[in-house]
mmCIF file of C-alpha atoms in Angstrom:
data_model
loop_
_atom_site.group_PDB
_atom_site.id
_atom_site.type_symbol
_atom_site.label_atom_id
_atom_site.label_comp_id
_atom_site.label_asym_id
_atom_site.label_seq_id
_atom_site.Cartn_x
_atom_site.Cartn_y
_atom_site.Cartn_z
ATOM 1 C CA MET H 1 -0.065 -0.152 0.118
ATOM 2 C CA VAL H 2 2.898 2.533 0.968
ATOM 3 C CA LYS H 3 4.466 1.613 -2.423
ATOM 4 C CA MET H 4 1.377 1.963 -4.208
ATOM 5 C CA ILE H 5 0.739 5.699 -2.711
ATOM 6 C CA ALA H 6 4.408 6.802 -3.441
ATOM 7 C CA PHE H 7 4.071 5.583 -6.925
ATOM 8 C CA LEU H 8 0.636 7.415 -7.406
ATOM 9 C CA SER H 9 2.402 10.562 -5.714
ATOM 10 C CA LYS H 10 5.438 10.379 -8.100
ATOM 11 C CA THR H 11 3.071 9.904 -11.050
ATOM 12 C CA ILE H 12 0.808 13.019 -10.119
ATOM 13 C CA TYR H 13 3.925 14.964 -9.436
ATOM 14 C CA PHE H 14 5.123 14.220 -12.936
ATOM 15 C CA PHE H 15 2.006 14.878 -14.839
ATOM 16 C CA ALA H 16 1.671 18.323 -12.721
ATOM 17 C CA ASP H 17 5.182 19.210 -13.662
ATOM 18 C CA LYS H 18 4.628 18.457 -17.134
ATOM 19 C CA LEU H 19 1.187 20.244 -17.278
ATOM 20 C CA LYS H 20 2.914 23.423 -15.829
ATOM 21 C CA GLN H 21 5.505 22.917 -18.568
ATOM 22 C CA ILE H 22 2.994 22.904 -21.306
ATOM 23 C CA MET H 23 1.085 25.766 -19.768
ATOM 24 C CA TYR H 24 4.200 27.685 -19.774
ATOM 25 C CA ASN H 25 4.979 26.974 -23.218
ATOM 26 C CA SER H 26 1.692 27.654 -24.243
ATOM 27 C CA ILE H 27 1.809 31.448 -22.526
ATOM 28 C CA LYS H 28 5.476 31.976 -24.146
ATOM 29 C CA GLU H 29 4.221 31.212 -27.543
ATOM 30 C CA ARG H 30 1.285 33.804 -27.114
ATOM 31 C CA ILE H 31 3.932 36.297 -26.430
ATOM 32 C CA ILE H 32 4.629 38.644 -29.453
ATOM 33 C CA MET H 33 8.221 40.172 -30.334
ATOM 34 C CA ILE H 34 7.747 43.533 -32.379
ATOM 35 C CA ASN H 35 10.468 45.629 -33.632
ATOM 36 C CA LEU H 36 9.629 49.091 -33.252
ATOM 37 C CA LEU H 37 10.889 52.436 -34.453
ATOM 38 C CA ILE H 38 10.210 55.763 -32.682
ATOM 39 C CA CYS H 39 11.805 58.672 -34.814
ATOM 40 C CA ASP H 40 11.046 62.467 -33.647
ATOM 41 C CA ASP H 41 13.798 64.924 -33.294
ATOM 42 C CA ASP H 42 12.138 66.201 -30.194
ATOM 43 C CA VAL H 43 13.723 64.047 -27.243
ATOM 44 C CA LYS H 44 10.962 64.706 -25.098
ATOM 45 C CA SER H 45 8.536 63.376 -27.329
ATOM 46 C CA THR H 46 10.619 60.196 -27.932
ATOM 47 C CA ASP H 47 10.821 59.817 -23.934
ATOM 48 C CA SER H 48 7.166 60.160 -23.697
ATOM 49 C CA ILE H 49 6.194 57.729 -26.409
ATOM 50 C CA THR H 50 8.718 55.086 -24.962
ATOM 51 C CA LYS H 51 7.404 55.426 -21.657
ATOM 52 C CA LEU H 52 3.833 54.997 -23.104
ATOM 53 C CA ILE H 53 4.804 51.854 -24.845
ATOM 54 C CA ARG H 54 6.495 50.241 -22.058
ATOM 55 C CA GLU H 55 3.405 50.653 -19.973
ATOM 56 C CA PHE H 56 1.412 49.013 -22.700
ATOM 57 C CA GLU H 57 3.885 46.133 -22.838
ATOM 58 C CA SER H 58 3.614 45.579 -18.984
ATOM 59 C CA LYS H 59 -0.051 45.069 -19.291
ATOM 60 C CA ASN H 60 -0.401 42.930 -22.234
ATOM 61 C CA ASP H 61 1.228 39.786 -23.699
ATOM 62 C CA VAL H 62 3.706 41.550 -26.113
ATOM 63 C CA GLU H 63 7.153 42.800 -26.063
ATOM 64 C CA PHE H 64 8.810 45.377 -28.059
ATOM 65 C CA ASN H 65 12.227 45.408 -29.390
ATOM 66 C CA ILE H 66 12.512 49.385 -29.367
ATOM 67 C CA GLU H 67 14.705 51.649 -31.312
ATOM 68 C CA VAL H 68 14.744 55.254 -30.586
ATOM 69 C CA GLU H 69 16.219 57.828 -33.069
ATOM 70 C CA ASN H 70 16.329 61.666 -32.896
ATOM 71 C CA ASP H 71 18.005 61.972 -36.464
ATOM 72 C CA SER H 72 15.794 60.479 -39.232
ATOM 73 C CA THR H 73 19.209 60.300 -41.361
ATOM 74 C CA LYS H 74 20.588 57.870 -38.825
ATOM 75 C CA VAL H 75 17.618 55.284 -39.201
ATOM 76 C CA SER H 76 19.343 52.320 -41.057
ATOM 77 C CA LEU H 77 16.657 49.953 -42.911
ATOM 78 C CA GLU H 78 19.538 47.617 -44.112
ATOM 79 C CA LYS H 79 19.996 46.399 -40.594
ATOM 80 C CA ASN H 80 16.684 46.690 -39.430
ATOM 81 C CA ARG H 81 13.188 45.496 -40.600
ATOM 82 C CA TYR H 82 10.566 47.508 -38.771
ATOM 83 C CA ASP H 83 7.096 46.039 -37.946
ATOM 84 C CA ILE H 84 5.829 49.565 -36.523
ATOM 85 C CA ALA H 85 7.331 52.734 -36.904
ATOM 86 C CA ILE H 86 5.992 56.042 -35.336
ATOM 87 C CA VAL H 87 7.449 58.956 -37.024
ATOM 88 C CA ASP H 88 7.216 62.768 -36.779
ATOM 89 C CA VAL H 89 6.256 64.268 -39.966
ATOM 90 C CA GLU H 90 8.365 67.594 -39.396
ATOM 91 C CA MET H 91 12.317 66.670 -38.946
ATOM 92 C CA PRO H 92 15.258 68.374 -39.929
ATOM 93 C CA ASN H 93 17.341 66.998 -43.005
ATOM 94 C CA LYS H 94 14.708 64.240 -43.908
ATOM 95 C CA SER H 95 11.086 64.543 -43.221
ATOM 96 C CA GLY H 96 9.064 61.890 -41.554
ATOM 97 C CA LEU H 97 7.031 61.030 -44.837
ATOM 98 C CA LEU H 98 10.275 60.585 -46.671
ATOM 99 C CA LEU H 99 11.604 58.131 -43.927
ATOM 100 C CA ALA H 100 7.944 56.106 -44.020
ATOM 101 C CA GLN H 101 8.351 55.687 -47.769
ATOM 102 C CA ASP H 102 11.521 54.361 -47.018
ATOM 103 C CA ILE H 103 10.404 52.046 -44.235
ATOM 104 C CA ARG H 104 7.444 50.981 -46.546
ATOM 105 C CA ARG H 105 9.898 50.111 -49.335
ATOM 106 C CA ALA H 106 11.991 47.939 -46.876
ATOM 107 C CA ASN H 107 8.946 46.176 -45.455
ATOM 108 C CA GLU H 108 5.365 46.572 -47.458
ATOM 109 C CA ASP H 109 3.759 45.435 -44.230
ATOM 110 C CA SER H 110 4.917 47.892 -41.776
ATOM 111 C CA ILE H 111 2.729 49.775 -39.917
ATOM 112 C CA ILE H 112 3.313 53.426 -40.058
ATOM 113 C CA ILE H 113 2.054 55.949 -37.037
ATOM 114 C CA VAL H 114 2.541 59.279 -38.088
ATOM 115 C CA ILE H 115 2.681 62.185 -35.376
ATOM 116 C CA THR H 116 2.739 65.918 -36.082
ATOM 117 C CA SER H 117 1.304 69.267 -35.080
ATOM 118 C CA HIS H 118 -0.286 70.366 -38.400
ATOM 119 C CA MET H 119 -3.360 68.484 -39.932
ATOM 120 C CA ILE H 120 -2.223 69.659 -43.387
ATOM 121 C CA TYR H 121 -0.334 66.472 -43.652
ATOM 122 C CA LEU H 122 -3.317 64.287 -43.322
ATOM 123 C CA ASP H 123 -3.365 63.790 -47.564
ATOM 124 C CA SER H 124 0.477 62.926 -47.521
ATOM 125 C CA ALA H 125 -0.086 60.543 -44.758
ATOM 126 C CA MET H 126 -2.811 58.702 -46.607
ATOM 127 C CA ASP H 127 -0.399 58.269 -49.642
ATOM 128 C CA ILE H 128 1.930 56.285 -47.623
ATOM 129 C CA GLN H 129 -1.082 54.354 -46.180
ATOM 130 C CA ALA H 130 -0.194 55.548 -42.586
ATOM 131 C CA PHE H 131 -2.245 53.259 -40.000
ATOM 132 C CA ARG H 132 -2.827 56.186 -37.685
ATOM 133 C CA PHE H 133 -2.400 60.203 -37.710
ATOM 134 C CA LEU H 134 -2.175 61.624 -34.270
ATOM 135 C CA THR H 135 -1.644 65.159 -33.523
ATOM 136 C CA LYS H 136 0.806 66.735 -30.878
ATOM 137 C CA PRO H 137 0.790 66.727 -28.025
ATOM 138 C CA VAL H 138 0.222 63.077 -28.059
ATOM 139 C CA GLU H 139 -2.532 62.337 -25.510
ATOM 140 C CA GLU H 140 -2.038 59.276 -23.177
ATOM 141 C CA ASP H 141 -5.561 58.072 -23.794
ATOM 142 C CA ARG H 142 -5.730 58.422 -27.600
ATOM 143 C CA PHE H 143 -2.066 56.965 -27.901
ATOM 144 C CA ASP H 144 -3.342 53.882 -26.054
ATOM 145 C CA LEU H 145 -6.526 53.399 -27.978
ATOM 146 C CA ASN H 146 -4.806 53.486 -31.416
ATOM 147 C CA PHE H 147 -1.718 51.728 -30.432
ATOM 148 C CA LYS H 148 -3.902 48.907 -29.284
ATOM 149 C CA LYS H 149 -5.550 48.948 -32.796
ATOM 150 C CA ALA H 150 -1.978 48.759 -34.301
ATOM 151 C CA ILE H 151 -1.166 45.836 -32.369
ATOM 152 C CA GLN H 152 -4.424 44.078 -33.206
ATOM 153 C CA TYR H 153 -4.011 45.014 -37.048
ATOM 154 C CA TYR H 154 -0.345 43.464 -36.798
ATOM 155 C CA GLN H 155 -1.900 40.352 -35.565
ATOM 156 C CA THR H 156 -4.261 40.326 -38.522
ATOM 157 C CA LEU H 157 -1.637 40.692 -40.887
ATOM 158 C CA PHE H 158 -0.754 36.885 -40.538
ATOM 159 C CA LYS H 159 -4.488 35.861 -40.652
ATOM 160 C CA GLU H 160 -4.787 33.462 -43.633
ATOM 161 C CA ILE H 161 -7.779 32.161 -45.300
ATOM 162 C CA PHE H 162 -8.444 29.604 -47.976
ATOM 163 C CA VAL H 163 -10.100 30.367 -51.443
ATOM 164 C CA GLU H 164 -11.368 27.658 -53.754
ATOM 165 C CA GLU H 165 -11.690 28.210 -57.625
ATOM 166 C CA ASN H 166 -12.276 25.562 -60.174
ATOM 167 C CA GLY H 167 -11.415 22.809 -57.821
ATOM 168 C CA LYS H 168 -8.302 24.302 -56.760
ATOM 169 C CA VAL H 169 -7.628 25.609 -53.398
ATOM 170 C CA TYR H 170 -5.288 28.903 -52.669
ATOM 171 C CA LYS H 171 -4.130 30.195 -49.649
ATOM 172 C CA ILE H 172 -4.010 34.033 -49.237
ATOM 173 C CA LYS H 173 -3.623 36.658 -46.327
ATOM 174 C CA SER H 174 -6.617 38.804 -45.853
ATOM 175 C CA VAL H 175 -4.510 41.942 -45.619
ATOM 176 C CA ASP H 176 -4.007 41.388 -49.470
ATOM 177 C CA ILE H 177 -7.511 41.450 -50.422
ATOM 178 C CA LEU H 178 -8.426 44.729 -52.103
ATOM 179 C CA TYR H 179 -12.331 44.011 -52.435
ATOM 180 C CA ILE H 180 -14.884 41.457 -53.114
ATOM 181 C CA GLU H 181 -17.103 41.629 -55.612
ATOM 182 C CA ASN H 182 -20.571 40.304 -55.951
ATOM 183 C CA ILE H 183 -21.430 38.389 -59.208
ATOM 184 C CA LYS H 184 -24.106 35.852 -60.049
ATOM 185 C CA HIS H 185 -23.775 32.578 -58.302
ATOM 186 C CA GLY H 186 -20.771 33.682 -56.024
ATOM 187 C CA SER H 187 -18.143 36.676 -56.088
ATOM 188 C CA ASN H 188 -14.813 37.774 -57.159
ATOM 189 C CA VAL H 189 -12.119 37.862 -54.428
ATOM 190 C CA VAL H 190 -9.911 40.705 -56.004
ATOM 191 C CA THR H 191 -6.305 40.373 -54.179
ATOM 192 C CA LYS H 192 -3.084 42.639 -55.066
ATOM 193 C CA THR H 193 -1.815 40.041 -57.565
ATOM 194 C CA ARG H 194 -4.923 38.267 -58.976
ATOM 195 C CA THR H 195 -8.725 37.753 -59.060
ATOM 196 C CA TYR H 196 -10.282 34.421 -57.819
ATOM 197 C CA ARG H 197 -13.864 33.542 -58.930
ATOM 198 C CA THR H 198 -15.674 31.930 -55.975
ATOM 199 C CA ASN H 199 -18.954 30.357 -55.341
ATOM 200 C CA LYS H 200 -19.493 32.404 -51.883
ATOM 201 C CA LYS H 201 -21.330 35.501 -51.721
ATOM 202 C CA PRO H 202 -19.576 38.561 -50.197
ATOM 203 C CA SER H 203 -21.776 37.934 -46.679
ATOM 204 C CA GLU H 204 -20.323 34.430 -46.691
ATOM 205 C CA TRP H 205 -16.627 35.770 -47.180
ATOM 206 C CA GLU H 206 -17.302 38.643 -44.482
ATOM 207 C CA LYS H 207 -18.380 36.062 -42.068
ATOM 208 C CA ILE H 208 -15.035 33.739 -42.948
ATOM 209 C CA ILE H 209 -12.697 36.546 -42.713
ATOM 210 C CA ASP H 210 -14.307 38.108 -39.518
ATOM 211 C CA GLN H 211 -12.794 41.608 -39.876
ATOM 212 C CA PRO H 212 -15.472 44.041 -39.780
ATOM 213 C CA ASN H 213 -13.146 46.859 -38.711
ATOM 214 C CA PHE H 214 -11.501 46.414 -42.171
ATOM 215 C CA PHE H 215 -14.082 44.764 -44.697
ATOM 216 C CA VAL H 216 -17.085 47.197 -45.249
ATOM 217 C CA ARG H 217 -19.804 47.661 -47.665
ATOM 218 C CA SER H 218 -19.148 50.531 -50.026
ATOM 219 C CA HIS H 219 -21.916 49.475 -52.406
ATOM 220 C CA ARG H 220 -24.481 46.541 -52.354
ATOM 221 C CA SER H 221 -22.164 44.715 -54.755
ATOM 222 C CA TYR H 222 -18.860 45.700 -53.185
ATOM 223 C CA THR H 223 -17.073 44.639 -49.727
ATOM 224 C CA VAL H 224 -13.834 46.720 -49.644
ATOM 225 C CA ASN H 225 -10.692 46.378 -47.502
ATOM 226 C CA LEU H 226 -9.987 49.930 -45.826
ATOM 227 C CA GLN H 227 -6.142 48.527 -45.258
ATOM 228 C CA ASN H 228 -5.600 49.039 -48.999
ATOM 229 C CA ILE H 229 -7.514 52.448 -49.742
ATOM 230 C CA ILE H 230 -5.450 54.960 -50.993
ATOM 231 C CA TYR H 231 -8.129 57.488 -52.438
ATOM 232 C CA PHE H 232 -11.724 57.993 -52.260
ATOM 233 C CA ASP H 233 -14.601 60.403 -53.254
ATOM 234 C CA LYS H 234 -18.175 59.870 -53.668
ATOM 235 C CA ASN H 235 -17.823 57.648 -56.483
ATOM 236 C CA ILE H 236 -14.408 56.363 -56.726
ATOM 237 C CA ILE H 237 -12.348 54.261 -54.451
ATOM 238 C CA SER H 238 -8.548 53.740 -55.288
ATOM 239 C CA PHE H 239 -6.788 50.517 -54.054
ATOM 240 C CA THR H 240 -2.905 50.189 -53.720
ATOM 241 C CA ARG H 241 -1.464 46.960 -55.186
ATOM 242 C CA GLY H 242 1.816 47.181 -53.483
ATOM 243 C CA ARG H 243 5.498 48.520 -54.681
ATOM 244 C CA GLY H 244 5.712 48.640 -58.392
ATOM 245 C CA ASN H 245 2.102 48.178 -59.245
ATOM 246 C CA GLU H 246 -0.278 50.835 -60.700
ATOM 247 C CA PRO H 247 -3.149 51.294 -58.315
ATOM 248 C CA ILE H 248 -6.816 50.115 -59.202
ATOM 249 C CA SER H 249 -9.558 52.616 -59.248
ATOM 250 C CA LEU H 250 -13.246 51.818 -60.010
ATOM 251 C CA PRO H 251 -16.524 53.472 -59.004
ATOM 252 C CA CYS H 252 -17.716 51.026 -56.048
ATOM 253 C CA VAL H 253 -19.267 53.801 -53.865
ATOM 254 C CA SER H 254 -22.948 54.221 -53.663
ATOM 255 C CA GLN H 255 -24.819 57.377 -52.395
ATOM 256 C CA ARG H 256 -26.646 55.398 -50.139
ATOM 257 C CA LYS H 257 -23.756 53.724 -48.377
ATOM 258 C CA TYR H 258 -21.291 56.476 -48.827
ATOM 259 C CA GLN H 259 -21.680 58.141 -45.371
ATOM 260 C CA ASN H 260 -21.202 54.832 -43.457
ATOM 261 C CA PHE H 261 -18.381 53.982 -45.685
ATOM 262 C CA ARG H 262 -16.576 57.410 -45.079
ATOM 263 C CA LYS H 263 -16.994 57.122 -41.353
ATOM 264 C CA ALA H 264 -15.916 53.471 -41.234
ATOM 265 C CA PHE H 265 -12.712 54.723 -43.348
ATOM 266 C CA PHE H 266 -12.036 57.330 -40.710
ATOM 267 C CA ASP H 267 -12.704 55.371 -37.764
ATOM 268 C CA PHE H 268 -10.297 52.700 -39.147
ATOM 269 C CA ALA H 269 -7.657 55.789 -40.015
ATOM 270 C CA GLY H 270 -8.062 56.916 -36.270
ATOM 271 C CA GLN H 271 -9.065 60.530 -37.614
ATOM 272 C CA LEU H 272 -12.591 62.018 -38.053
ATOM 273 C CA VAL H 273 -12.390 65.172 -40.627
#
């Protein structure tokens, strides 16, 4: 009996230890390491933003490899690939917009957050597909809200879905989808590189993708991906197709849905105007 109890005790201890290790590894795997750049010629600004990010880090399962640079000309894109870049627009020698363009060329999926004292740069920020546009001085609550959305967006960059066309199955990233067009007996899923003709309707794809903050209806026949929009008016939407490719523009906005689409876009962009 004593031997049996001892055996059971050892067995329980063994499996408890294994369970603890599994749980530890599971938690460890959920922690994300993100390479992040903060570039502003104002030292107080970079110090303040760094502090906000470290506070965010302490409350969430995420870690940041932070590089702070107060001279935009010293940012090395050959050695570093930034997942997120927070840049000031107005800097001597090299503006934040030029730096953001270089960062985008080095890593097409970089999330760019632009900070500035002047709202006149909003159009330019859209040209470089800035994720957020924040005005100085940066408010803590507003920064936390938008930075959290940036992390959520970073996680969606890796979301993949499967598309079936003519009996063949393709794996694509949701971030690469430009729009979904309703057609008879299905829909066209249009990405940066090609179009997939599918037998699923847009409403079905919206459920599968499950990213309502990014995919919205701009027309009864179109569901558009806000992440790839570089221009729009009451009739036309232009989509980026990535570096080296011409944008796509098409009349996919209806008068009935324009206001809701416009609000969704600026909610996504973080700046109602």
